[in-house]
């Protein structure tokens, strides 16, 4: 992603954030995201150029996600996910 123009870079990040926040709680969501979010994690941040393998570039343009497990909020985050809401950080909210 370091070779992309700034506008395209921002568009890709926004699309990734929209997908993770709005599609993860559905059966069409990414299985890894669904695993972490169903177990009570919060969607914390996106990382560019984190998986530059051919598979990582093909599947996610090299993006990877960090999840935060806050033990005091795991149950609440899980409950929200079960009801179709993905708990996410302010940094991800800023991309939406």
PDB file of C-alpha atoms in Angstrom:
ATOM      1  CA  UNK A   1       0.000   0.000   0.000  1.00  0.00           C
ATOM      2  CA  UNK A   2       2.988   2.309   0.309  1.00  0.00           C
ATOM      3  CA  UNK A   3       2.938   2.793  -3.485  1.00  0.00           C
ATOM      4  CA  UNK A   4      -0.694   3.914  -3.608  1.00  0.00           C
ATOM      5  CA  UNK A   5      -1.690   7.564  -4.007  1.00  0.00           C
ATOM      6  CA  UNK A   6      -2.977   9.049  -0.754  1.00  0.00           C
ATOM      7  CA  UNK A   7      -6.599   9.221  -1.935  1.00  0.00           C
ATOM      8  CA  UNK A   8      -6.590   5.553  -2.960  1.00  0.00           C
ATOM      9  CA  UNK A   9      -4.894   4.572   0.287  1.00  0.00           C
ATOM     10  CA  UNK A  10      -7.612   6.353   2.293  1.00  0.00           C
ATOM     11  CA  UNK A  11     -10.379   4.791   0.186  1.00  0.00           C
ATOM     12  CA  UNK A  12      -8.971   1.303   0.780  1.00  0.00           C
ATOM     13  CA  UNK A  13      -8.735   1.909   4.529  1.00  0.00           C
ATOM     14  CA  UNK A  14     -12.290   3.233   4.619  1.00  0.00           C
ATOM     15  CA  UNK A  15     -13.618   0.240   2.670  1.00  0.00           C
ATOM     16  CA  UNK A  16     -11.794  -2.153   4.992  1.00  0.00           C
ATOM     17  CA  UNK A  17     -13.202  -0.382   8.070  1.00  0.00           C
ATOM     18  CA  UNK A  18     -16.725  -0.388   6.619  1.00  0.00           C
ATOM     19  CA  UNK A  19     -16.486  -4.085   5.807  1.00  0.00           C
ATOM     20  CA  UNK A  20     -15.134  -5.023   9.230  1.00  0.00           C
ATOM     21  CA  UNK A  21     -17.626  -2.909  11.186  1.00  0.00           C
ATOM     22  CA  UNK A  22     -20.738  -3.571   9.117  1.00  0.00           C
ATOM     23  CA  UNK A  23     -20.252  -7.040   7.616  1.00  0.00           C
ATOM     24  CA  UNK A  24     -18.312  -8.901  10.320  1.00  0.00           C
ATOM     25  CA  UNK A  25     -21.428  -9.586  12.383  1.00  0.00           C
ATOM     26  CA  UNK A  26     -23.137 -11.281   9.426  1.00  0.00           C
ATOM     27  CA  UNK A  27     -22.566 -14.774   8.029  1.00  0.00           C
ATOM     28  CA  UNK A  28     -20.722 -13.094   5.093  1.00  0.00           C
ATOM     29  CA  UNK A  29     -18.141 -11.614   7.468  1.00  0.00           C
ATOM     30  CA  UNK A  30     -14.496 -12.584   7.548  1.00  0.00           C
ATOM     31  CA  UNK A  31     -14.137 -15.803   9.591  1.00  0.00           C
ATOM     32  CA  UNK A  32     -11.106 -14.536  11.524  1.00  0.00           C
ATOM     33  CA  UNK A  33     -12.896 -11.300  12.437  1.00  0.00           C
ATOM     34  CA  UNK A  34     -16.014 -13.247  13.397  1.00  0.00           C
ATOM     35  CA  UNK A  35     -13.937 -15.528  15.665  1.00  0.00           C
ATOM     36  CA  UNK A  36     -12.326 -12.663  17.582  1.00  0.00           C
ATOM     37  CA  UNK A  37     -15.434 -10.484  17.768  1.00  0.00           C
ATOM     38  CA  UNK A  38     -17.668 -13.377  18.839  1.00  0.00           C
ATOM     39  CA  UNK A  39     -15.170 -14.068  21.618  1.00  0.00           C
ATOM     40  CA  UNK A  40     -15.560 -10.506  22.909  1.00  0.00           C
ATOM     41  CA  UNK A  41     -12.704  -8.620  21.281  1.00  0.00           C
ATOM     42  CA  UNK A  42     -12.927  -5.026  20.142  1.00  0.00           C
ATOM     43  CA  UNK A  43     -11.855  -4.129  16.609  1.00  0.00           C
ATOM     44  CA  UNK A  44      -8.870  -1.955  17.476  1.00  0.00           C
ATOM     45  CA  UNK A  45      -6.919  -0.849  14.387  1.00  0.00           C
ATOM     46  CA  UNK A  46      -5.862  -1.532  10.816  1.00  0.00           C
ATOM     47  CA  UNK A  47      -2.213  -2.018   9.901  1.00  0.00           C
ATOM     48  CA  UNK A  48      -0.889  -1.314   6.406  1.00  0.00           C
ATOM     49  CA  UNK A  49       1.787  -3.501   4.800  1.00  0.00           C
ATOM     50  CA  UNK A  50       1.418  -6.029   7.589  1.00  0.00           C
ATOM     51  CA  UNK A  51       1.034  -9.122   5.396  1.00  0.00           C
ATOM     52  CA  UNK A  52       2.987  -8.743   2.177  1.00  0.00           C
ATOM     53  CA  UNK A  53       2.879 -12.423   1.253  1.00  0.00           C
ATOM     54  CA  UNK A  54       1.136 -13.173  -2.033  1.00  0.00           C
ATOM     55  CA  UNK A  55      -1.832 -14.572  -0.089  1.00  0.00           C
ATOM     56  CA  UNK A  56      -1.975 -11.502   2.189  1.00  0.00           C
ATOM     57  CA  UNK A  57      -1.857  -9.122  -0.755  1.00  0.00           C
ATOM     58  CA  UNK A  58      -4.538 -11.063  -2.605  1.00  0.00           C
ATOM     59  CA  UNK A  59      -6.892 -11.425   0.369  1.00  0.00           C
ATOM     60  CA  UNK A  60      -6.524  -8.042   2.046  1.00  0.00           C
ATOM     61  CA  UNK A  61      -4.141  -5.813   0.066  1.00  0.00           C
ATOM     62  CA  UNK A  62      -1.612  -6.415   2.845  1.00  0.00           C
ATOM     63  CA  UNK A  63      -3.879  -5.062   5.607  1.00  0.00           C
ATOM     64  CA  UNK A  64      -4.078  -6.777   8.957  1.00  0.00           C
ATOM     65  CA  UNK A  65      -6.283  -6.057  11.952  1.00  0.00           C
ATOM     66  CA  UNK A  66      -5.545  -5.774  15.657  1.00  0.00           C
ATOM     67  CA  UNK A  67      -8.177  -6.917  18.139  1.00  0.00           C
ATOM     68  CA  UNK A  68      -8.206  -5.856  21.788  1.00  0.00           C
ATOM     69  CA  UNK A  69      -9.465  -8.172  24.506  1.00  0.00           C
ATOM     70  CA  UNK A  70     -10.440  -5.983  27.460  1.00  0.00           C
ATOM     71  CA  UNK A  71     -11.371  -8.554  30.104  1.00  0.00           C
ATOM     72  CA  UNK A  72     -13.753  -6.122  31.806  1.00  0.00           C
ATOM     73  CA  UNK A  73     -15.685  -5.678  28.528  1.00  0.00           C
ATOM     74  CA  UNK A  74     -15.443  -9.092  26.828  1.00  0.00           C
ATOM     75  CA  UNK A  75     -18.983 -10.131  27.747  1.00  0.00           C
ATOM     76  CA  UNK A  76     -20.453  -6.799  26.651  1.00  0.00           C
ATOM     77  CA  UNK A  77     -18.584  -6.875  23.334  1.00  0.00           C
ATOM     78  CA  UNK A  78     -19.707 -10.452  22.727  1.00  0.00           C
ATOM     79  CA  UNK A  79     -23.340  -9.554  23.468  1.00  0.00           C
ATOM     80  CA  UNK A  80     -23.224  -6.643  21.047  1.00  0.00           C
ATOM     81  CA  UNK A  81     -21.693  -8.837  18.347  1.00  0.00           C
ATOM     82  CA  UNK A  82     -24.421 -11.454  18.812  1.00  0.00           C
ATOM     83  CA  UNK A  83     -26.957  -8.666  18.259  1.00  0.00           C
ATOM     84  CA  UNK A  84     -25.255  -7.478  15.067  1.00  0.00           C
ATOM     85  CA  UNK A  85     -23.001  -4.703  16.375  1.00  0.00           C
ATOM     86  CA  UNK A  86     -19.217  -4.625  16.191  1.00  0.00           C
ATOM     87  CA  UNK A  87     -17.481  -2.776  19.011  1.00  0.00           C
ATOM     88  CA  UNK A  88     -14.622  -0.766  17.521  1.00  0.00           C
ATOM     89  CA  UNK A  89     -12.114   1.909  18.459  1.00  0.00           C
ATOM     90  CA  UNK A  90     -12.355   5.628  17.814  1.00  0.00           C
ATOM     91  CA  UNK A  91      -9.607   5.257  15.217  1.00  0.00           C
ATOM     92  CA  UNK A  92     -11.844   2.946  13.205  1.00  0.00           C
ATOM     93  CA  UNK A  93     -14.865   5.182  13.783  1.00  0.00           C
ATOM     94  CA  UNK A  94     -12.895   8.007  12.189  1.00  0.00           C
ATOM     95  CA  UNK A  95     -12.615   5.963   8.984  1.00  0.00           C
ATOM     96  CA  UNK A  96     -16.353   5.347   8.694  1.00  0.00           C
TER      97      UNK A  96
END
